Amino acid sequence: MTSAHPTRRRLLQLGTTAGAGLALSPVLPGGRPADAAPDPADTVPDPADAVPARGGAPIRPPAVPLAVRSPYLNTWLPADNLPGTWPTFWTGRVTAMTGLATVDGVPYLFMGSPSSPLDYPFPTMRQVALTVTATKSEFVLRQAGIELSVTFLSPITPGDLRRQSQPLSYVAISARSVDGRPHDVSAYLDISGEWASGDAGRSITWDQQTSDGVVSLSCRQSSPDVLAERGDTAEWGTVVLSSVARPGLTWQIGADGDVRRRIATEHTLAGTVDADKPRPINDRYPVFAFNQSLGTVTRHAGEPFVVSIGHLREPTVSYLGTRLPPLWRTYWPDGPGMIAEFHRDYPAAAARCATLDRTIERDATRAGGPRYAALCALAFRQAYAATDLVSRDGTPWAFLKEISSNGNMQTVDVTYPSMPVWLYADPAYLKLILAPVLDYAENRGFPKTFAPHDLGAHYPNADGHLSGEGEEDMPVEESANMLIMAAAYLARVPAAERRAYATAHDRIFRQWADYLVDNALDPEFQNQTDDFTGFIAHSVNLALKGIVGIGAMSLIAAAAGDAADSRRYRDTAREYIARWQRMALDPSGEHLKLAYDRDGTWSLKYNGYADAVLGLRLVPASVARLEADWYLRHVATDGIPLDIRHTYTKADWEMWTAAWLKDHTAVRDLLIDGLYRFADTSGQRVPMTDWYDVVANRQQGFQARPVVGGFFALLTL
């Protein structure tokens, strides 16, 4: 560090109270003493100043999604206020981003926690509102007579693979006057080299390029480790910060202190590329910065300053030794062309996302009320961002990372709880996630009669387990999961596609279904998706899943045109469910047991949702009513425990249970309210966890996982 830039991370240590300012420096910009009379522009009465930091947001997110687009473009704000805290990768590692708004010659901090140049400190803008929707997070800040809107938009485009394949996210900044006076305003934004590696000691290099009217500042590791991770971060690929070349745009690549001092003193950037490259990320922290003059700002906001952030990886993943390119390469010959189109599409993308946000809010509010809608909004980007779209010989596939729990690739029992978001928003996307698993089991020599657990021990390498060793086998679990997901997908596509899909995969579906016929009614000592609770024998909930899986096969056989087999599997499922009900009922007659041989125990029977979403009607209404009444007797502060053994629960399974018991509105609403209360008050400021303690209001483990897609369960019925 240079002497002029000694404490990069320490100067701004703000809390989460709206209006917190910077009172640590003796002099403010322009030489005005810190204790001098306030600028008149800061004292104009404004009703909005009374709005708290969370503003109109219906929930205080545990962490606010910023650039959340893929497993490696996954940056969040672990706080309420945009200024004063560094954005972080989902793991908590800093992915620094700094924002400064220069108003009438004075730079104000609106994002990040940088050290100011010692002779020119940055006062801080007051945040007055935060709104989180399914696709965007919008912060509103005020200072010096202007209102700044900073919107992070991760465009999700169900049904449009071309746009969905773009590994990019928007930041849009606009300003308006709120004191009746015109103001000269510019907006500055930078990101650091920390976006390029999980190890700040790694060496990176960088470039600037202008192509098709777009300026791009990029960085990458000078010696990349292709298809490798450090701290769950990709150690290959290119991080790109881009903006449209328009009048008033300047840029610079250089040491963080030098670049920010330049904007503080000159209010413009030099258009230069630091020649001291490559060098380690933590050596004078290279930053990649844009500054856009917004001109004279009046009461109406003008054209926004739009920046895109991307992480481009080629190859994207490997599948059994074959490196697969990103799907966007199918549509664009190079990155600059893809990025330029992303910028041209911004107005339309913002409109599409606004429509999607309204649709999700409307549907979720109807299904479970405004708190449920807030939970769905919080989950949407998180679920999609666990996936990558690739091309496999011209065919699109989607790969999914088991984020935070163990990093497995294409984990079937992580896709399964995520299923509702795909069923609601884009069933074809679920098909793309299932495709590699089906290919692996059908064509690549997977040696077991039951379905695989995953395609590889760690993302992004689907190395498989073709030797039969090294996999976390969950025989009944995964076989039923695959059949249930396939049947749910088939119920949402046209008849011709149903028949073609069911017929194409008939052999493997029957193999798994026949395994369930032999093993599902009373599962032996097996692992299952809640593996943190340990192996279990005679599991009532696992048996229910297996029986529903057999019922799912009846639907798949019907889709393939085999009426006789459809009837056979349906009759087996019905026979089994009757026996299941008798074996599962506790001697008290008040509830179902955790396991057939454990009287006096109970658990959430969330797999009842699978029966409901497939419309099989296997579980009698009397059983649902019995369970609903029992759950009402075991509600804790923040929800209902997963089972009798612990005070923790799983958020995804709570929403599955709420959907299964949606007609029992008391338990449905208590489950929603408990999860909402936890998310709204959790002290762990991390991307939404799905494993938490309902008594202690504490994250038990896991974060940023796609299983929060399960929050959409009510919307699929």
XYZ file of C-alpha atoms in Angstrom:
717
model
C 0.000 0.000 0.000
C 1.145 3.544 -0.658
C 1.285 6.017 2.195
C -1.654 7.888 0.720
C -3.799 4.780 0.839
C -3.085 2.846 4.008
C -6.448 1.611 5.289
C -8.512 0.506 2.349
C -11.112 -1.464 4.283
C -11.384 0.412 7.572
C -12.492 4.000 7.129
C -16.213 3.485 6.768
C -17.575 1.287 9.522
C -21.213 2.255 9.348
C -24.157 0.522 10.931
C -27.457 -0.189 9.233
C -29.282 2.949 10.303
C -30.510 5.148 7.505
C -28.778 8.459 7.359
C -25.513 7.296 8.920
C -22.827 9.654 7.695
C -19.074 9.984 7.665
C -17.908 11.986 10.662
C -14.422 10.558 10.911
C -12.477 13.162 8.937
C -11.591 16.726 9.925
C -12.148 18.239 6.504
C -14.871 17.760 3.922
C -14.395 18.186 0.146
C -13.669 21.704 -0.940
C -11.947 22.542 2.334
C -15.177 22.987 4.343
C -14.554 22.010 7.996
C -16.523 19.051 9.259
C -18.132 21.150 11.981
C -19.112 23.992 9.654
C -22.722 24.874 9.023
C -24.398 22.318 6.741
C -24.822 22.975 3.066
C -28.283 24.507 2.462
C -28.945 21.805 -0.112
C -28.726 19.240 2.689
C -31.288 20.951 4.910
C -34.253 21.319 2.581
C -37.197 19.581 4.309
C -38.112 16.409 2.511
C -40.717 13.901 3.760
C -38.761 11.046 2.174
C -35.908 11.597 4.612
C -38.057 9.970 7.286
C -38.301 6.693 5.383
C -36.262 3.906 7.063
C -33.470 2.092 5.237
C -35.704 -0.806 4.201
C -38.145 1.648 2.634
C -41.081 0.031 0.927
C -39.483 -3.438 0.869
C -41.866 -6.014 2.364
C -38.924 -7.924 3.843
C -35.493 -7.113 5.176
C -33.377 -9.603 3.226
C -30.693 -11.453 5.187
C -28.461 -10.358 2.297
C -29.501 -8.268 -0.695
C -28.858 -9.800 -4.138
C -26.722 -7.520 -6.315
C -25.050 -9.222 -9.296
C -26.565 -12.686 -8.874
C -26.525 -14.526 -12.168
C -24.493 -17.769 -12.017
C -22.529 -19.892 -9.525
C -19.545 -17.567 -10.020
C -21.302 -14.242 -10.679
C -22.931 -14.267 -7.275
C -22.386 -11.039 -5.313
C -24.555 -9.857 -2.404
C -24.779 -7.023 0.090
C -24.574 -8.476 3.635
C -26.271 -5.422 5.154
C -29.256 -3.109 4.749
C -27.489 0.004 3.494
C -25.587 0.150 0.216
C -22.912 2.563 1.493
C -20.682 1.437 4.345
C -20.348 -2.300 3.648
C -18.412 -4.126 0.968
C -20.402 -6.369 -1.349
C -19.335 -9.984 -1.029
C -19.368 -13.240 -2.924
C -21.923 -15.677 -1.504
C -19.184 -17.143 0.703
C -18.613 -13.794 2.442
C -15.365 -13.033 0.586
C -15.190 -9.370 -0.446
C -15.961 -8.625 -4.089
C -15.410 -4.918 -3.780
C -17.600 -2.436 -5.622
C -17.466 1.300 -4.994
C -19.988 3.945 -6.027
C -19.545 7.713 -5.854
C -21.954 10.433 -6.955
C -20.318 13.786 -7.583
C -22.856 16.544 -6.953
C -21.836 20.092 -7.815
C -18.194 19.110 -7.457
C -18.475 17.154 -4.210
C -18.133 13.317 -4.354
C -20.513 11.398 -2.082
C -20.199 7.688 -1.354
C -23.260 5.637 -2.256
C -21.769 2.121 -2.364
C -18.962 0.173 -0.763
C -16.566 0.862 2.075
C -13.404 2.361 0.600
C -10.712 4.335 2.281
C -10.913 7.897 1.075
C -7.790 9.701 -0.068
C -6.509 11.118 3.189
C -6.680 14.694 1.992
C -10.082 14.341 0.372
C -12.598 12.191 2.303
C -15.954 11.103 0.941
C -19.111 12.038 2.843
C -21.820 9.403 2.661
C -25.236 9.547 1.045
C -28.308 8.736 3.121
C -30.191 5.636 2.038
C -33.935 6.192 2.250
C -35.398 3.093 0.588
C -34.653 -0.443 -0.532
C -36.984 -2.512 -2.678
C -36.295 -6.138 -3.584
C -38.314 -7.850 -6.309
C -37.801 -11.176 -8.041
C -35.284 -9.759 -10.528
C -33.998 -6.501 -9.073
C -32.784 -4.714 -5.958
C -33.320 -0.956 -5.994
C -31.660 1.415 -3.515
C -32.705 5.039 -3.189
C -30.295 7.515 -1.597
C -30.383 11.267 -1.005
C -27.843 13.956 -0.373
C -27.016 17.502 -1.463
C -30.431 18.060 -3.004
C -30.453 15.016 -5.299
C -32.015 11.590 -5.163
C -29.981 8.730 -6.564
C -31.580 5.459 -7.675
C -29.220 2.466 -7.918
C -30.789 -0.646 -9.394
C -29.189 -4.073 -9.648
C -31.058 -6.086 -12.268
C -30.301 -9.736 -13.000
C -32.590 -10.385 -15.960
C -34.274 -13.780 -15.891
C -36.063 -14.666 -19.114
C -38.151 -17.841 -18.801
C -38.567 -19.481 -22.178
C -35.825 -17.389 -23.842
C -32.561 -19.339 -23.752
C -30.759 -16.827 -25.918
C -31.108 -14.058 -23.373
C -30.947 -16.389 -20.390
C -27.556 -17.640 -21.577
C -25.909 -14.218 -21.172
C -23.747 -14.411 -17.995
C -24.259 -10.718 -17.268
C -26.042 -8.486 -14.793
C -27.017 -4.782 -14.973
C -26.409 -1.864 -12.628
C -28.466 1.229 -13.538
C -27.916 4.594 -11.859
C -30.134 7.638 -12.297
C -30.521 10.942 -10.476
C -33.115 13.673 -10.000
C -33.271 16.920 -8.069
C -35.405 16.954 -4.925
C -34.790 20.515 -3.738
C -36.124 22.396 -6.732
C -32.664 23.390 -7.932
C -30.601 22.108 -10.873
C -27.464 20.162 -9.957
C -24.465 18.990 -11.918
C -24.147 15.253 -11.243
C -21.883 12.418 -12.326
C -21.884 8.785 -11.215
C -18.765 6.689 -10.636
C -18.630 2.913 -10.242
C -15.698 0.543 -9.911
C -15.103 -3.124 -9.187
C -11.836 -4.596 -7.938
C -9.698 -7.479 -9.130
C -11.138 -9.501 -6.251
C -13.926 -10.538 -8.621
C -11.380 -12.611 -10.583
C -10.187 -15.085 -7.934
C -10.904 -16.582 -4.556
C -7.305 -15.792 -3.553
C -6.278 -12.131 -3.379
C -2.663 -13.172 -3.749
C -3.274 -14.435 -7.278
C -1.818 -12.480 -10.187
C -4.171 -10.900 -12.708
C -3.860 -8.947 -15.919
C -6.308 -6.594 -17.609
C -7.374 -4.830 -20.790
C -9.655 -2.124 -22.169
C -11.599 -2.565 -25.390
C -14.204 -0.585 -27.308
C -16.404 -2.604 -29.646
C -19.786 -1.965 -31.214
C -20.246 1.216 -29.210
C -19.505 -0.406 -25.838
C -16.448 0.171 -23.638
C -15.313 -2.902 -21.707
C -12.779 -3.138 -18.893
C -11.755 -6.732 -18.257
C -9.503 -8.734 -15.996
C -8.449 -12.352 -15.781
C -5.841 -14.426 -14.019
C -2.445 -14.311 -15.692
C -2.052 -18.074 -15.095
C -5.605 -19.388 -14.900
C -6.472 -22.782 -13.468
C -9.063 -23.926 -15.977
C -12.065 -25.727 -14.465
C -10.718 -25.217 -10.935
C -11.979 -23.331 -7.889
C -10.536 -21.544 -4.886
C -13.001 -20.787 -2.156
C -15.842 -21.748 -4.522
C -14.687 -19.067 -6.973
C -13.804 -19.866 -10.583
C -10.067 -19.648 -11.168
C -10.444 -19.126 -14.893
C -12.529 -16.895 -17.122
C -12.794 -13.147 -17.630
C -14.545 -10.569 -15.461
C -15.939 -7.769 -17.622
C -17.292 -4.351 -16.613
C -18.917 -2.582 -19.578
C -20.873 0.542 -20.455
C -22.139 2.215 -23.596
C -19.732 4.813 -25.004
C -21.776 7.990 -24.764
C -20.868 11.642 -24.191
C -19.554 12.225 -20.688
C -18.312 8.654 -20.126
C -14.728 8.289 -18.881
C -12.895 5.206 -17.650
C -9.687 4.105 -15.988
C -7.888 0.945 -14.849
C -5.471 1.466 -11.980
C -4.715 1.189 -8.278
C -7.810 1.828 -6.206
C -6.374 4.799 -4.323
C -5.106 6.463 -7.495
C -8.347 6.048 -9.413
C -10.582 7.256 -6.586
C -8.285 10.193 -5.846
C -8.595 11.135 -9.517
C -12.389 11.166 -9.372
C -12.328 13.121 -6.110
C -10.077 15.823 -7.468
C -10.741 15.908 -11.215
C -14.313 14.544 -11.315
C -13.386 12.594 -14.419
C -11.232 9.576 -15.247
C -8.033 9.477 -17.218
C -8.815 6.870 -19.895
C -5.600 5.005 -19.049
C -4.640 1.384 -18.414
C -2.232 0.727 -15.564
C 0.919 -0.637 -17.229
C 2.124 -2.441 -14.092
C 0.608 -5.793 -14.988
C 0.243 -8.580 -14.258
C 0.371 -8.208 -10.498
C -1.332 -9.746 -7.456
C -4.859 -8.599 -6.683
C -3.821 -7.334 -3.250
C -0.922 -5.338 -4.649
C -2.443 -1.837 -4.783
C -5.802 -3.444 -5.583
C -6.402 -2.821 -9.302
C -9.888 -1.432 -9.954
C -11.885 -1.070 -13.146
C -13.819 2.161 -13.135
C -16.350 4.173 -15.124
C -17.586 7.690 -14.511
C -20.597 9.003 -16.385
C -21.636 12.638 -16.413
C -25.398 12.848 -15.952
C -25.303 16.529 -16.836
C -27.568 19.065 -15.205
C -30.125 17.127 -13.175
C -33.611 18.536 -12.624
C -36.729 17.124 -10.969
C -37.136 14.431 -13.627
C -34.561 11.648 -13.861
C -32.813 11.476 -17.210
C -31.288 8.569 -19.088
C -29.749 6.138 -16.597
C -26.077 5.266 -16.504
C -26.084 1.514 -17.188
C -23.152 -0.750 -16.451
C -23.005 -4.495 -16.995
C -20.961 -6.930 -14.928
C -20.144 -10.329 -16.367
C -18.113 -13.436 -15.743
C -17.317 -15.206 -19.023
C -15.901 -18.731 -18.779
C -14.794 -20.896 -21.655
C -15.140 -23.796 -21.183
C -18.014 -23.495 -18.746
C -17.940 -27.040 -17.324
C -16.615 -30.478 -18.198
C -18.791 -33.546 -18.655
C -17.018 -36.906 -18.372
C -13.850 -35.341 -19.698
C -15.434 -33.268 -22.477
C -15.178 -29.513 -22.073
C -18.477 -27.827 -22.852
C -18.734 -24.232 -24.110
C -21.224 -21.685 -22.790
C -24.576 -21.694 -24.543
C -24.233 -18.011 -25.432
C -21.567 -19.043 -27.941
C -24.364 -20.644 -29.961
C -25.844 -17.199 -30.569
C -22.842 -14.820 -30.652
C -19.384 -15.328 -32.150
C -17.608 -13.439 -29.384
C -18.012 -11.790 -26.019
C -17.986 -8.154 -27.177
C -20.900 -8.797 -29.545
C -22.874 -10.536 -26.830
C -22.190 -7.746 -24.338
C -23.134 -5.037 -26.856
C -26.480 -6.689 -27.477
C -27.017 -7.009 -23.737
C -26.676 -3.228 -23.463
C -28.953 -2.527 -26.430
C -31.541 -4.753 -24.799
C -31.554 -2.921 -21.461
C -34.809 -0.945 -21.884
C -36.669 -4.038 -23.098
C -35.050 -6.218 -20.422
C -36.095 -3.795 -17.680
C -39.660 -3.818 -19.000
C -39.771 -7.620 -19.257
C -38.424 -8.012 -15.756
C -40.916 -5.495 -14.366
C -43.727 -7.541 -15.899
C -42.273 -10.759 -14.503
C -41.863 -9.161 -11.061
C -45.484 -8.029 -11.057
C -46.682 -11.450 -12.170
C -44.776 -13.261 -9.443
C -45.926 -10.786 -6.810
C -49.551 -11.071 -7.934
C -49.560 -14.860 -8.123
C -47.703 -15.333 -4.857
C -49.913 -12.863 -3.005
C -52.988 -14.704 -4.205
C -51.497 -18.043 -3.174
C -50.167 -17.148 0.266
C -50.350 -13.433 0.999
C -47.815 -10.579 0.855
C -45.295 -12.258 3.145
C -45.257 -15.293 0.904
C -44.767 -13.014 -2.088
C -41.763 -11.418 -0.366
C -40.202 -14.842 0.199
C -40.689 -15.775 -3.454
C -39.082 -12.512 -4.572
C -36.086 -13.226 -2.360
C -35.692 -16.772 -3.725
C -36.027 -16.263 -7.479
C -32.560 -14.980 -8.429
C -30.870 -17.217 -5.886
C -32.366 -20.349 -7.446
C -31.525 -19.482 -11.053
C -28.007 -18.315 -10.161
C -26.955 -21.821 -9.157
C -27.111 -22.872 -12.819
C -25.048 -22.505 -15.984
C -26.312 -22.967 -19.540
C -23.975 -24.848 -21.867
C -23.993 -26.343 -25.333
C -23.462 -30.048 -25.735
C -22.932 -30.634 -29.444
C -25.452 -27.886 -30.158
C -28.021 -29.097 -27.619
C -28.658 -26.857 -24.597
C -28.069 -28.326 -21.165
C -28.238 -26.676 -17.744
C -25.802 -27.625 -14.998
C -26.572 -26.952 -11.343
C -24.122 -26.475 -8.480
C -24.917 -27.674 -4.984
C -23.775 -24.374 -3.549
C -22.419 -24.257 0.012
C -23.365 -27.758 1.212
C -20.659 -29.679 -0.653
C -20.321 -28.347 -4.190
C -21.563 -31.515 -5.924
C -22.496 -31.219 -9.572
C -26.060 -31.843 -10.720
C -27.169 -33.202 -7.349
C -30.532 -34.847 -7.912
C -31.816 -34.231 -4.375
C -30.914 -30.537 -4.689
C -32.685 -30.217 -8.027
C -35.735 -31.909 -6.481
C -36.454 -29.300 -3.755
C -35.717 -26.568 -6.315
C -38.284 -28.056 -8.716
C -41.209 -25.723 -7.919
C -39.507 -22.597 -9.277
C -38.865 -24.308 -12.615
C -42.387 -25.765 -12.735
C -43.833 -22.309 -12.122
C -41.552 -20.169 -14.271
C -40.148 -22.407 -17.004
C -40.731 -26.199 -17.079
C -38.398 -26.488 -20.062
C -35.549 -25.329 -17.824
C -36.172 -28.319 -15.558
C -35.857 -30.533 -18.636
C -32.432 -29.003 -19.340
C -31.273 -29.762 -15.785
C -32.494 -33.371 -15.964
C -30.927 -33.980 -19.395
C -27.319 -34.616 -18.251
C -28.505 -36.992 -15.511
C -30.549 -38.995 -18.015
C -27.684 -39.125 -20.504
C -25.316 -40.276 -17.750
C -27.623 -43.065 -16.602
C -28.766 -44.171 -20.055
C -25.647 -43.870 -22.192
C -22.490 -43.498 -20.110
C -22.387 -46.741 -18.139
C -23.634 -45.743 -14.692
C -23.593 -49.192 -13.072
C -26.401 -49.036 -10.507
C -30.060 -49.957 -10.882
C -31.207 -46.907 -8.932
C -30.776 -43.270 -9.936
C -27.481 -41.435 -9.342
C -27.026 -38.914 -6.585
C -24.855 -36.513 -8.606
C -22.618 -36.280 -11.671
C -19.447 -35.215 -9.936
C -17.974 -34.565 -6.520
C -17.359 -30.894 -7.222
C -18.510 -28.277 -9.699
C -17.618 -27.553 -12.505
C -16.371 -31.077 -13.279
C -18.943 -33.778 -13.964
C -16.407 -36.566 -13.569
C -19.096 -39.051 -12.643
C -18.894 -42.211 -10.555
C -18.833 -44.806 -13.302
C -16.723 -47.160 -11.198
C -19.601 -47.389 -8.781
C -17.456 -45.895 -6.016
C -17.336 -42.490 -4.380
C -20.988 -41.529 -4.715
C -23.312 -40.635 -1.860
C -25.923 -43.260 -2.726
C -29.558 -42.412 -1.942
C -31.344 -45.232 -3.772
C -35.028 -44.659 -2.984
C -34.540 -40.902 -2.665
C -32.996 -40.223 -6.053
C -35.002 -42.776 -8.034
C -38.254 -41.278 -6.795
C -36.937 -37.737 -7.266
C -36.152 -38.333 -10.932
C -39.518 -39.926 -11.654
C -41.468 -37.230 -9.825
C -39.603 -34.425 -11.600
C -40.044 -36.093 -15.005
C -43.768 -36.575 -14.443
C -44.179 -32.997 -13.226
C -42.401 -31.737 -16.340
C -44.561 -33.909 -18.626
C -47.734 -32.499 -17.107
C -46.713 -29.035 -18.330
C -45.865 -29.652 -21.985
C -47.949 -30.355 -25.106
C -49.143 -33.924 -25.736
C -46.774 -34.587 -28.628
C -43.772 -33.577 -26.559
C -45.025 -35.638 -23.616
C -45.132 -38.807 -25.696
C -41.743 -38.226 -27.323
C -40.021 -37.534 -23.991
C -41.653 -40.409 -22.104
C -40.880 -42.842 -24.916
C -37.274 -41.688 -25.310
C -36.514 -42.361 -21.646
C -38.880 -45.283 -21.086
C -36.176 -47.849 -20.289
C -34.456 -45.898 -17.525
C -37.703 -44.646 -16.014
C -38.998 -48.235 -15.774
C -35.721 -49.411 -14.268
C -35.984 -46.838 -11.494
C -39.696 -47.441 -10.989
C -39.169 -51.180 -10.673
C -36.457 -50.548 -8.097
C -39.038 -48.559 -6.129
C -41.632 -51.297 -6.442
C -39.142 -53.615 -4.755
C -37.789 -51.208 -2.141
C -39.976 -48.176 -1.486
C -42.739 -49.422 0.793
C -40.364 -50.109 3.678
C -36.954 -48.618 2.869
C -33.935 -50.305 4.375
C -31.210 -48.415 6.226
C -30.533 -45.725 3.606
C -29.337 -42.193 3.240
C -31.799 -39.569 2.074
C -31.804 -35.896 1.162
C -31.726 -34.673 4.762
C -28.392 -36.418 5.149
C -27.353 -34.130 8.006
C -29.838 -36.121 10.127
C -28.091 -39.390 9.253
C -29.103 -42.672 7.644
C -32.491 -44.011 8.621
C -34.378 -47.289 8.228
C -38.135 -47.626 7.729
C -38.494 -43.887 7.105
C -42.141 -42.909 6.720
C -41.429 -39.802 4.669
C -38.930 -41.599 2.406
C -41.449 -44.394 1.867
C -44.046 -41.793 0.915
C -41.651 -40.328 -1.632
C -40.974 -43.750 -3.112
C -44.677 -44.554 -3.386
C -45.358 -41.219 -5.077
C -42.451 -42.071 -7.398
C -44.261 -45.256 -8.431
C -47.385 -43.188 -8.999
C -45.290 -40.803 -11.114
C -44.305 -43.766 -13.288
C -47.994 -44.423 -13.933
C -48.231 -40.915 -15.402
C -45.055 -41.368 -17.437
C -46.318 -44.681 -18.844
C -49.607 -43.033 -19.743
C -47.732 -40.246 -21.535
C -45.859 -42.922 -23.512
C -49.175 -44.492 -24.518
C -48.844 -47.648 -22.406
C -52.203 -47.852 -20.655
C -51.615 -51.296 -19.184
C -48.364 -50.360 -17.454
C -49.847 -47.071 -16.357
C -52.609 -48.976 -14.611
C -50.163 -51.461 -13.081
C -47.967 -48.794 -11.514
C -50.998 -46.816 -10.344
C -52.533 -49.866 -8.678
C -49.230 -50.668 -6.972
C -48.967 -47.127 -5.636
C -52.517 -47.267 -4.306
C -51.926 -50.615 -2.641
C -48.724 -49.356 -1.052
C -50.221 -46.116 0.226
C -52.926 -48.019 2.093
C -50.312 -50.209 3.755
C -48.125 -47.173 4.371
C -50.938 -45.391 6.178
C -51.483 -48.319 8.526
C -47.766 -48.780 9.285
C -47.056 -45.048 9.631
C -49.860 -44.154 12.048
C -48.647 -43.631 15.595
C -50.427 -45.739 18.255
C -51.832 -42.500 19.647
C -53.773 -42.052 16.432
C -52.770 -38.375 16.421
C -50.009 -38.262 13.812
C -47.721 -40.208 11.525
C -44.373 -41.443 12.803
C -40.828 -40.561 11.781
C -40.140 -44.259 11.111
C -42.385 -47.295 11.199
C -40.556 -48.726 14.228
C -40.387 -45.502 16.252
C -43.599 -44.910 18.157
C -44.092 -41.450 19.588
C -42.031 -39.745 16.874
C -43.046 -37.416 14.053
C -41.666 -35.351 11.162
C -42.812 -32.966 8.440
C -44.247 -35.115 5.653
C -43.217 -32.648 2.973
C -43.315 -35.330 0.288
C -47.080 -34.999 0.400
C -46.483 -32.017 -1.896
C -45.163 -34.330 -4.620
C -48.448 -36.228 -4.495
C -50.365 -32.959 -4.758
C -48.327 -31.445 -7.591
C -48.760 -34.594 -9.682
C -52.484 -34.771 -8.906
C -52.209 -38.449 -7.903
C -54.371 -38.082 -4.792
C -52.680 -41.002 -3.125
C -52.473 -39.507 0.374
C -55.950 -39.532 1.925
C -57.399 -36.185 2.947
C -57.832 -37.576 6.463
C -54.064 -38.050 6.744
C -53.396 -34.494 5.609
C -55.875 -33.187 8.151
C -54.325 -35.292 10.926
C -50.840 -34.022 10.132
C -52.003 -30.414 9.844
C -53.582 -30.550 13.284
C -50.431 -32.093 14.739
C -48.131 -29.494 13.216
C -50.253 -26.727 14.704
C -49.347 -28.093 18.128
C -45.611 -27.871 17.426
C -45.144 -24.382 16.013
C -42.080 -22.534 17.287
C -41.192 -18.867 16.925
C -39.781 -19.159 13.419
C -41.577 -22.176 12.011
C -41.985 -25.893 12.614
C -39.066 -28.268 13.294
C -38.163 -30.784 10.615
C -38.775 -33.614 13.061
C -38.857 -34.475 16.741
C -35.084 -34.909 17.062
C -34.016 -31.272 16.616
C -35.189 -27.682 16.773
C -33.938 -26.943 13.270
C -35.948 -27.097 10.075
C -35.570 -26.795 6.314
C -37.115 -23.723 4.727
C -37.749 -25.457 1.400
C -39.568 -28.339 3.060
C -41.632 -25.924 5.138
C -42.933 -24.332 1.926
C -43.519 -27.773 0.391
C -45.544 -28.658 3.479
C -47.440 -25.374 3.280
C -48.332 -26.180 -0.314
C -49.418 -29.742 0.487
C -51.608 -28.422 3.313
C -52.703 -25.250 1.520
C -56.367 -25.904 2.271
C -55.507 -26.036 5.976
C -54.937 -22.317 6.034
C -53.905 -22.045 9.681
C -50.870 -24.287 9.313
C -50.089 -22.899 5.847
C -50.030 -19.346 7.188
C -48.009 -20.270 10.277
C -45.353 -21.897 8.110
C -45.168 -18.840 5.861
C -45.124 -16.415 8.784
C -42.419 -18.369 10.612
C -40.096 -18.449 7.619
C -40.790 -14.794 6.868
C -40.016 -13.858 10.467
C -36.709 -15.717 10.360
C -35.636 -14.149 7.049
C -36.700 -10.692 8.201
C -34.839 -10.819 11.534
C -31.943 -13.244 11.083
C -28.657 -11.961 12.448
C -26.694 -13.971 9.880
C -26.350 -11.571 6.946
C -25.821 -14.173 4.255
C -27.764 -15.186 1.137
C -30.918 -16.959 2.254
C -30.272 -20.150 4.172
C -32.554 -23.164 3.938
C -31.419 -24.773 7.219
C -32.130 -22.845 10.394
C -33.168 -23.214 14.017
C -36.819 -22.278 14.578
C -36.278 -21.637 18.304
C -32.898 -19.903 18.358
C -33.473 -17.736 15.226
C -30.121 -18.905 13.922
C -28.749 -20.245 10.669
C -27.831 -23.890 11.164
C -25.855 -24.162 7.909
C -26.096 -23.761 4.139
C -26.627 -20.517 2.224
C -27.217 -19.314 -1.327
C -28.475 -22.761 -2.357
C -30.938 -23.214 -5.230
C -33.300 -25.207 -3.022
C -35.042 -21.940 -2.132
C -36.783 -22.533 -5.469
C -38.973 -24.710 -3.283
C -40.563 -21.532 -1.930
C -42.601 -21.498 -5.158
C -44.435 -24.722 -4.266
C -47.737 -22.965 -3.564
C -47.587 -21.401 -7.022
C -47.495 -24.784 -8.766
C -50.862 -25.975 -7.451
